[in-house]
PDB file of C-alpha atoms in Angstrom:
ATOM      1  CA  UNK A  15     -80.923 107.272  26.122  1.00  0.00           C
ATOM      2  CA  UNK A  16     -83.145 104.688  23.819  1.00  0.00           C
ATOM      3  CA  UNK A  17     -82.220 104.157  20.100  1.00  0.00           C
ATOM      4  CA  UNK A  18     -84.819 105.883  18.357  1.00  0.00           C
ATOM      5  CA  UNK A  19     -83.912 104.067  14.788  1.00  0.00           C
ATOM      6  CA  UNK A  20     -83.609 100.663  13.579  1.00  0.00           C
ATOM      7  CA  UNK A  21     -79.711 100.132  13.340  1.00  0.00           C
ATOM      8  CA  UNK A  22     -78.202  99.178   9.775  1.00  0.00           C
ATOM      9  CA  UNK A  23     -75.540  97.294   8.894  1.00  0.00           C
ATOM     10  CA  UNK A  24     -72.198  98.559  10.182  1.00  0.00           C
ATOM     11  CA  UNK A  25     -74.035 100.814  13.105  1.00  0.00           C
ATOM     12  CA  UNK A  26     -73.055 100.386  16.614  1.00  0.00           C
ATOM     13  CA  UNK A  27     -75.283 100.546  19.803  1.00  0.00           C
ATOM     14  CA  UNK A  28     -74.630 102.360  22.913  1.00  0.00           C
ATOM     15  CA  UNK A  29     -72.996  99.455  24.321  1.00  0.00           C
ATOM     16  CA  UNK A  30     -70.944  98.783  21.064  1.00  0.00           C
ATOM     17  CA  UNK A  31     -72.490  95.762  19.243  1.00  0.00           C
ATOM     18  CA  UNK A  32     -72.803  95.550  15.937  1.00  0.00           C
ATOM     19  CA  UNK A  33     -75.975  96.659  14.692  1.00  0.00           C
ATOM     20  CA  UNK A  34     -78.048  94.185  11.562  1.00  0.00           C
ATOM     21  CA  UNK A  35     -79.399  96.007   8.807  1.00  0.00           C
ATOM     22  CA  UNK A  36     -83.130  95.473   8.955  1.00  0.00           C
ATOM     23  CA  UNK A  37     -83.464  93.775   5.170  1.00  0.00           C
ATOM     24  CA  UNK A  38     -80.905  91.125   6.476  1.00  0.00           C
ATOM     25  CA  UNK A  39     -83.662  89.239   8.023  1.00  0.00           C
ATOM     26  CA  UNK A  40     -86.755  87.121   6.408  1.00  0.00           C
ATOM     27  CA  UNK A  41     -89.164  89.513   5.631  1.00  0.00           C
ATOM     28  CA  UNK A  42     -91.772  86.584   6.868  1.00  0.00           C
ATOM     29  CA  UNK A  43     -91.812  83.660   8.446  1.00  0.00           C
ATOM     30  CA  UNK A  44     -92.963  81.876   5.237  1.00  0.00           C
ATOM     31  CA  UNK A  45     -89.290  82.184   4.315  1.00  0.00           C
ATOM     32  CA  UNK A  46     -87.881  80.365   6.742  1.00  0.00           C
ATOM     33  CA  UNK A  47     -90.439  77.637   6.388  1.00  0.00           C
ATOM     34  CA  UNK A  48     -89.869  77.619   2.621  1.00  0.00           C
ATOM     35  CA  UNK A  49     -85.559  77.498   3.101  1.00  0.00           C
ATOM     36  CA  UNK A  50     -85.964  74.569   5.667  1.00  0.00           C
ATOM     37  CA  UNK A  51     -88.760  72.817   3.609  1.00  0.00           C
ATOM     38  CA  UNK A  52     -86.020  72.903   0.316  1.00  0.00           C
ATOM     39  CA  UNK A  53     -83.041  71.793   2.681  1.00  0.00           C
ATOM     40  CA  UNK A  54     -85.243  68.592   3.814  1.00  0.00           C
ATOM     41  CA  UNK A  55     -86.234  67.877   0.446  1.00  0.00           C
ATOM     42  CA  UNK A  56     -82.635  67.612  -0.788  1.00  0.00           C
ATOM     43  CA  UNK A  57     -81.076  65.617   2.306  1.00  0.00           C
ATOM     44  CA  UNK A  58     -84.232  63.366   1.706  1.00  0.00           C
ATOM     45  CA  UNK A  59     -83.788  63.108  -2.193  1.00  0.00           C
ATOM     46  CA  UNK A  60     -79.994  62.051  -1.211  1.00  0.00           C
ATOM     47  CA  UNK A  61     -81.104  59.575   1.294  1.00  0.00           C
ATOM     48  CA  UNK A  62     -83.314  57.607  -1.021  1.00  0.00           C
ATOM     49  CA  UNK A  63     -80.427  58.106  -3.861  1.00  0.00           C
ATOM     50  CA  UNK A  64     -78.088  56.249  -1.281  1.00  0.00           C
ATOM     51  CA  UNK A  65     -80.493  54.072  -0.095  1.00  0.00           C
ATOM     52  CA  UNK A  66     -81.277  52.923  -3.736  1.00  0.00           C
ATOM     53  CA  UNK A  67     -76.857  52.428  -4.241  1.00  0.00           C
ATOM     54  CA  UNK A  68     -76.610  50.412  -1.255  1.00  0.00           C
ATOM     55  CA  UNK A  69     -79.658  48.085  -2.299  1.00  0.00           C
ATOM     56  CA  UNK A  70     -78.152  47.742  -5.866  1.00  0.00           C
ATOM     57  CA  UNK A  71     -74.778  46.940  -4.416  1.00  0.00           C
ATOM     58  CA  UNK A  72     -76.398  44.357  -1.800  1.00  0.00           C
ATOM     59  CA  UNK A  73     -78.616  42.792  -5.240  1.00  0.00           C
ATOM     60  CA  UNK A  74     -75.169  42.588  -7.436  1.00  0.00           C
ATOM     61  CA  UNK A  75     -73.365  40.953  -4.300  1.00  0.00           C
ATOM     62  CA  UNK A  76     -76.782  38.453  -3.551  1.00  0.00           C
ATOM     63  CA  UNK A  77     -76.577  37.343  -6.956  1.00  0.00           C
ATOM     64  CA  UNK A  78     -73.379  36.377  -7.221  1.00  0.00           C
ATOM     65  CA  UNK A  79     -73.363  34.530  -4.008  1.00  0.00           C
ATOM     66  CA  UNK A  80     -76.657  33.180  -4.470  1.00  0.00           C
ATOM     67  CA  UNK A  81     -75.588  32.133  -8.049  1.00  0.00           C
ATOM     68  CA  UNK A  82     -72.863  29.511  -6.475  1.00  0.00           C
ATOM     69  CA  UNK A  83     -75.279  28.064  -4.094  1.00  0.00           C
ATOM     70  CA  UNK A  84     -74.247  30.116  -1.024  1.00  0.00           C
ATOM     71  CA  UNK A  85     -71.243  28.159  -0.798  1.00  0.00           C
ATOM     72  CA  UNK A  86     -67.454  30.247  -1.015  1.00  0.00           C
ATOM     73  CA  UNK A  87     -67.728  32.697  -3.726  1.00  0.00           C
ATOM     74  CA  UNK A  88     -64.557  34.167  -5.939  1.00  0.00           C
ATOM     75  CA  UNK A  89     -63.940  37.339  -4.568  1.00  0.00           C
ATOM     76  CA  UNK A  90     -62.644  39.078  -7.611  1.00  0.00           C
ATOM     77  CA  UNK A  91     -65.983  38.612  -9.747  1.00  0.00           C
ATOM     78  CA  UNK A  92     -67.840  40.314  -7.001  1.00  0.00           C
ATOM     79  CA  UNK A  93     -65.647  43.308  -6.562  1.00  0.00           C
ATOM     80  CA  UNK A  94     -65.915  43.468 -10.370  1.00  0.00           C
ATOM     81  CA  UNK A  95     -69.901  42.933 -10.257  1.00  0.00           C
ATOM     82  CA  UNK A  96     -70.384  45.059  -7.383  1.00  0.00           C
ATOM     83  CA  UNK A  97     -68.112  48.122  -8.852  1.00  0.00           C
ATOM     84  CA  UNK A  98     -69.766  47.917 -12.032  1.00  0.00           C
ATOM     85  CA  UNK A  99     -70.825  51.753 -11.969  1.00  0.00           C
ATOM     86  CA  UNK A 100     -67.264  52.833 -11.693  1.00  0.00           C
ATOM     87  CA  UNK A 101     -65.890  50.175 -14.258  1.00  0.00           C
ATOM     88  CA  UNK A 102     -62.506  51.575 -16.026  1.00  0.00           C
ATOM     89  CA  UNK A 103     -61.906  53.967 -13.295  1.00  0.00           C
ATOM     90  CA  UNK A 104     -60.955  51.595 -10.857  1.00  0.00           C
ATOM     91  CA  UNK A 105     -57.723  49.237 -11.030  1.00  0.00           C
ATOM     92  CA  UNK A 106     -57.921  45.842  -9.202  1.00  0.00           C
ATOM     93  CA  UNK A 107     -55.225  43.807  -7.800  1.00  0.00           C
ATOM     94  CA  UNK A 108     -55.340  40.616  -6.493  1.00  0.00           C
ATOM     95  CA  UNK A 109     -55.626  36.794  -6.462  1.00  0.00           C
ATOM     96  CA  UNK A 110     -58.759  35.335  -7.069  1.00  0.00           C
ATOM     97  CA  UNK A 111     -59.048  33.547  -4.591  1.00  0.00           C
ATOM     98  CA  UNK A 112     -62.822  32.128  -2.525  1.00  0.00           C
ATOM     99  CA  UNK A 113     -63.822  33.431   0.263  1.00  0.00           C
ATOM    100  CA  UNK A 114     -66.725  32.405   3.004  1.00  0.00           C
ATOM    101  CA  UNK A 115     -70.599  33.513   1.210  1.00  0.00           C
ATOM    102  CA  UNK A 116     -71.226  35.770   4.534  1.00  0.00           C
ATOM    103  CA  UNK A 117     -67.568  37.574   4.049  1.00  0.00           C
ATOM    104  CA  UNK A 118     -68.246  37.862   0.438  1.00  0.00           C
ATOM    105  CA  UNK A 119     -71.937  39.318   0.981  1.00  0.00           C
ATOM    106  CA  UNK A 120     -70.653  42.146   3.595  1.00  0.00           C
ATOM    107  CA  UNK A 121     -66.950  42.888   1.143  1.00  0.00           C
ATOM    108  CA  UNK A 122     -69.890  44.393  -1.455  1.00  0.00           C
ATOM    109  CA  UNK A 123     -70.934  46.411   1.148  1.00  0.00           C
ATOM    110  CA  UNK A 124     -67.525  47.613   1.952  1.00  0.00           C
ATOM    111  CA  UNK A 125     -66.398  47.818  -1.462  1.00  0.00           C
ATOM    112  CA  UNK A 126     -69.446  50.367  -2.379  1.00  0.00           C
ATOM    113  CA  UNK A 127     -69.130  52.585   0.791  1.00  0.00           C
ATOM    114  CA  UNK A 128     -65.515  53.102  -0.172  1.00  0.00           C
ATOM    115  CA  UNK A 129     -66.730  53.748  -4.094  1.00  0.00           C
ATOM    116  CA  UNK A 130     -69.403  55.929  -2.600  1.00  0.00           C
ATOM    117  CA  UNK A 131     -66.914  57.628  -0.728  1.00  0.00           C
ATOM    118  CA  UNK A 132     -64.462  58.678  -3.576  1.00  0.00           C
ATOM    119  CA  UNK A 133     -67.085  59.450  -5.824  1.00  0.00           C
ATOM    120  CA  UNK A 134     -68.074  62.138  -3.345  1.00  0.00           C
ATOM    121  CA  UNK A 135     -64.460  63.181  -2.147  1.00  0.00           C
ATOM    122  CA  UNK A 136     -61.404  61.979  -4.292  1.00  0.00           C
ATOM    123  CA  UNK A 137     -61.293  61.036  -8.001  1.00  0.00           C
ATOM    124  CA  UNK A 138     -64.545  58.916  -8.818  1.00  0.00           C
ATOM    125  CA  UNK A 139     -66.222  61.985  -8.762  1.00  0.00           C
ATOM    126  CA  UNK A 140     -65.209  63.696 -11.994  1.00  0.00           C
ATOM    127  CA  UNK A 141     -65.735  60.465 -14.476  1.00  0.00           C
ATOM    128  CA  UNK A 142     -62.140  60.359 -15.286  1.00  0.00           C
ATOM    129  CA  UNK A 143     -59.854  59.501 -12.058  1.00  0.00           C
ATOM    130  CA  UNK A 144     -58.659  55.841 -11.087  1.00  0.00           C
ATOM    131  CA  UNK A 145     -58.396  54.547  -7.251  1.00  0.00           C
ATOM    132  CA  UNK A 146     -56.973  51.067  -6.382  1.00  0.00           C
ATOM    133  CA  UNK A 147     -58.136  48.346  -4.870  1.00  0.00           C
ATOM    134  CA  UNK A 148     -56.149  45.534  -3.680  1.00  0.00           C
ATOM    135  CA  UNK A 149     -56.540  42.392  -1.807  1.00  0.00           C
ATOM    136  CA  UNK A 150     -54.378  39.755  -0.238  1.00  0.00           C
ATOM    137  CA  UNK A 151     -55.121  36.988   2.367  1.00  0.00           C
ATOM    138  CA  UNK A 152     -52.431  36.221   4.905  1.00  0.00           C
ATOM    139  CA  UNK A 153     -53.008  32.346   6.638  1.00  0.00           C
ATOM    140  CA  UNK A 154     -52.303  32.764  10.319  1.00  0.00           C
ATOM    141  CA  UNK A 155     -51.520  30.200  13.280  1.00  0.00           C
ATOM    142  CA  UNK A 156     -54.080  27.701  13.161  1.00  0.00           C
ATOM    143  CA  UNK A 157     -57.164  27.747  11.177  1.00  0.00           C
ATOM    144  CA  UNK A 158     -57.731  31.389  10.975  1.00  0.00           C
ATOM    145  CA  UNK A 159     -56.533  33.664   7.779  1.00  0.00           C
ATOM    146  CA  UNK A 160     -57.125  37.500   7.322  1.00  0.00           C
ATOM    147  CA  UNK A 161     -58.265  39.051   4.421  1.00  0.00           C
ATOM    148  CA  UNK A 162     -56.161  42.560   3.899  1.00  0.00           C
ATOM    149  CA  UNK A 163     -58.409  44.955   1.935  1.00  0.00           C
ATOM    150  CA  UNK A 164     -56.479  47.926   0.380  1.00  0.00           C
ATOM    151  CA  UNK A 165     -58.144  51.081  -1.002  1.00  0.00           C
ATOM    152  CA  UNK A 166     -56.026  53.781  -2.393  1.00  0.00           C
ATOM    153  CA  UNK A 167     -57.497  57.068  -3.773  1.00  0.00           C
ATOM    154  CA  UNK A 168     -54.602  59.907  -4.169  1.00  0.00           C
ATOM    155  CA  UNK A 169     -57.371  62.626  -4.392  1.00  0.00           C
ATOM    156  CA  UNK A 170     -59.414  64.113  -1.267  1.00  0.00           C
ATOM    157  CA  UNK A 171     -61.633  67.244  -1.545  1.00  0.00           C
ATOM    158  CA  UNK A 172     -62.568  67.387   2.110  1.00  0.00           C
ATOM    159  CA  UNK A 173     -62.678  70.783   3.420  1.00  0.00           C
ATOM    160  CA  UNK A 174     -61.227  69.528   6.675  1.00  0.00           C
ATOM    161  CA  UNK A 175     -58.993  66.310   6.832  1.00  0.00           C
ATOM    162  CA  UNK A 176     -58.584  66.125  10.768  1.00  0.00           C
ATOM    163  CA  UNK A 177     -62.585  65.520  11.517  1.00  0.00           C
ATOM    164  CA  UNK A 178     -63.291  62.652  12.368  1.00  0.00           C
ATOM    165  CA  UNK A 179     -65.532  60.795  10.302  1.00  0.00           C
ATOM    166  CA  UNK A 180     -69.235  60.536  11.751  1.00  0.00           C
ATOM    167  CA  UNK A 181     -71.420  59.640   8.206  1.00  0.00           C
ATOM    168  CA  UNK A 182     -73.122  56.632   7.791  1.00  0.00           C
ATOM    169  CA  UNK A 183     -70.644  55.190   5.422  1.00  0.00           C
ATOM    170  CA  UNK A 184     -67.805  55.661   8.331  1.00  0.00           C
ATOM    171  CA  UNK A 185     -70.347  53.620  10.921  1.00  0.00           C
ATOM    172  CA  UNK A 186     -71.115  51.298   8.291  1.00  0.00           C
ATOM    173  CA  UNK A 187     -67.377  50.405   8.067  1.00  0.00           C
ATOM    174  CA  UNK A 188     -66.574  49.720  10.928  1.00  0.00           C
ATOM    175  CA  UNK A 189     -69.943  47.862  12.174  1.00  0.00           C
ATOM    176  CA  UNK A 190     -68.872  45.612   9.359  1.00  0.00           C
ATOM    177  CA  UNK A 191     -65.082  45.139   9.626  1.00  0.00           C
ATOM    178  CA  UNK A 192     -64.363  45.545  13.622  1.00  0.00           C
ATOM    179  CA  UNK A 193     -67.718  44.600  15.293  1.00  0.00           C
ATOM    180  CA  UNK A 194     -68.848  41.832  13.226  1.00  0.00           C
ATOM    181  CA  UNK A 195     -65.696  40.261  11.873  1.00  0.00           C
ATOM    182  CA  UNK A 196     -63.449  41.412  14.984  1.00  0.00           C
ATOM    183  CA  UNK A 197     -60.822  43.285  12.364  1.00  0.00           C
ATOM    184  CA  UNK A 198     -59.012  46.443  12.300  1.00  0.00           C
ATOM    185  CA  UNK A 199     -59.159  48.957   9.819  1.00  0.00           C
ATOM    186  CA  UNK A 200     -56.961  52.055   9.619  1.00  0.00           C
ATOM    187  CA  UNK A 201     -57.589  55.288   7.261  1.00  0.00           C
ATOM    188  CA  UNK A 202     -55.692  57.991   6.359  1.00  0.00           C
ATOM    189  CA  UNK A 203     -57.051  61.565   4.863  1.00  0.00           C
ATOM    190  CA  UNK A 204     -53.581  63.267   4.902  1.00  0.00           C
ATOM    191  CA  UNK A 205     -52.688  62.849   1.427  1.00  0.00           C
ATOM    192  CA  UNK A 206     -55.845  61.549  -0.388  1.00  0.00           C
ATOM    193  CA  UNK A 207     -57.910  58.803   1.272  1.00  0.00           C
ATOM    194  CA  UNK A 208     -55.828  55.520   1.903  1.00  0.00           C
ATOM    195  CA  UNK A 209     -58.096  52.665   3.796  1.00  0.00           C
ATOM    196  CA  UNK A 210     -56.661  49.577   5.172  1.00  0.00           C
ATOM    197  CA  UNK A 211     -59.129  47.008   6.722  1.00  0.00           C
ATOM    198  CA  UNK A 212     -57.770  43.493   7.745  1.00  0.00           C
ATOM    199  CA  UNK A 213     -60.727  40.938   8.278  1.00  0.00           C
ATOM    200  CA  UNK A 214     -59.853  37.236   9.964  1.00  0.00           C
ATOM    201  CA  UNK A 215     -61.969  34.623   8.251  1.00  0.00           C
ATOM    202  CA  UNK A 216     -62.257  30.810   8.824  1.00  0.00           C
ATOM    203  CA  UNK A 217     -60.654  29.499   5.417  1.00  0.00           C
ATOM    204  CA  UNK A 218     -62.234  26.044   5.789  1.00  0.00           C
ATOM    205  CA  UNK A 219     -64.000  25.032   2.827  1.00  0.00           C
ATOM    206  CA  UNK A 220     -62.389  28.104   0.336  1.00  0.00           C
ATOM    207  CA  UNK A 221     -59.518  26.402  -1.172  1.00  0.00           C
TER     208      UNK A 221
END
């Protein structure tokens, strides 16, 4: 026999489903219009914050590299010029030493994603953790060297630490560092967020 009442919350059918109490749902379909139109807004208020980052992060890098005459640029004046938002908070390590205009351009890219990234996740986020960057180039066999790239952030507020990364950020990394410069880069998310990219360069002209 037919229901002859709307099921509430807890009630169970005659073929044992849980029943939904009728004021659980959107009394109209304004509502869901209204809940998706405040969802877009905010994922499109955080795209143009983001897009805005990147584009300050790509000016700071330009200028510094545009400043020299596009020739080999120091590399730890642009970390320092691109990080500027996070200055204090983040301890550098490294010899100064010039790299290729092109590398230098795409390391304030990489630098900021992995800023962006801890100011989201680890301890750039609360105004008062350090992470560590560091930086060392290694001269191989002939006239290649490699540029090893070191970020270190002990803190990592991911709900899950086993997903894979799929963000822009993550594609953005390794567009830059394996598919244009034909590196490697390695992260781990077990204990904090610990990225190791390693980028071969042609040193000609940068010592």
């Amino acid at each position: 026999q037919p229901l002859t009442h709307k099921p509430h919350l807890g009630a169970v059918d005659t073929h044992g489903r849980l029943g939904i109490a009728e004021h659980a749902w959107p009394k109209c379909p304004c509502d869901h219009l209204r809940l998706a139109r405040m969802q877009h807004q905010r994922r499109a208020e955080h795209a143009r914050r983001a897009f805005s980052e990147r584009l300050g992060s790509l000016s700071r890098a330009n200028y510094l590299v545009a400043k020299g005459g596009w020739t080999s640029t120091r590399v730890e004046p642009l970390f320092k010029e691109t990080l500027k938002p996070f200055a204090g908070h983040i301890k550098m390590s490294g010899r100064d030493v010039l790299l290729p205009p092109e590398l230098c351009f795409d390391l304030g890219l990489i630098v900021h994603e992995l800023a962006t990234n801890s100011a989201k996740y680890g301890s750039l986020g609360g105004g008062e953790g350090t992470v560590r960057l560091e930086w060392n180039v290694r001269r191989m066999s002939g006239v290649e060297a490699v540029l090893v790239l070191t970020w270190i952030d002990p803190r990592n507020v991911e709900a899950d630490h086993d997903l894979p990364r799929v963000g822009f950020g993550s594609r953005l990394l390794e567009a830059l560092v394996e598919k244009k410069w034909g590196g490697r880069m390695v992260v781990d998310r077990s204990g904090g967020y610990h990225f190791t990219g390693e980028i071969p360069f042609d040193p000609t002209g940068c010592s």
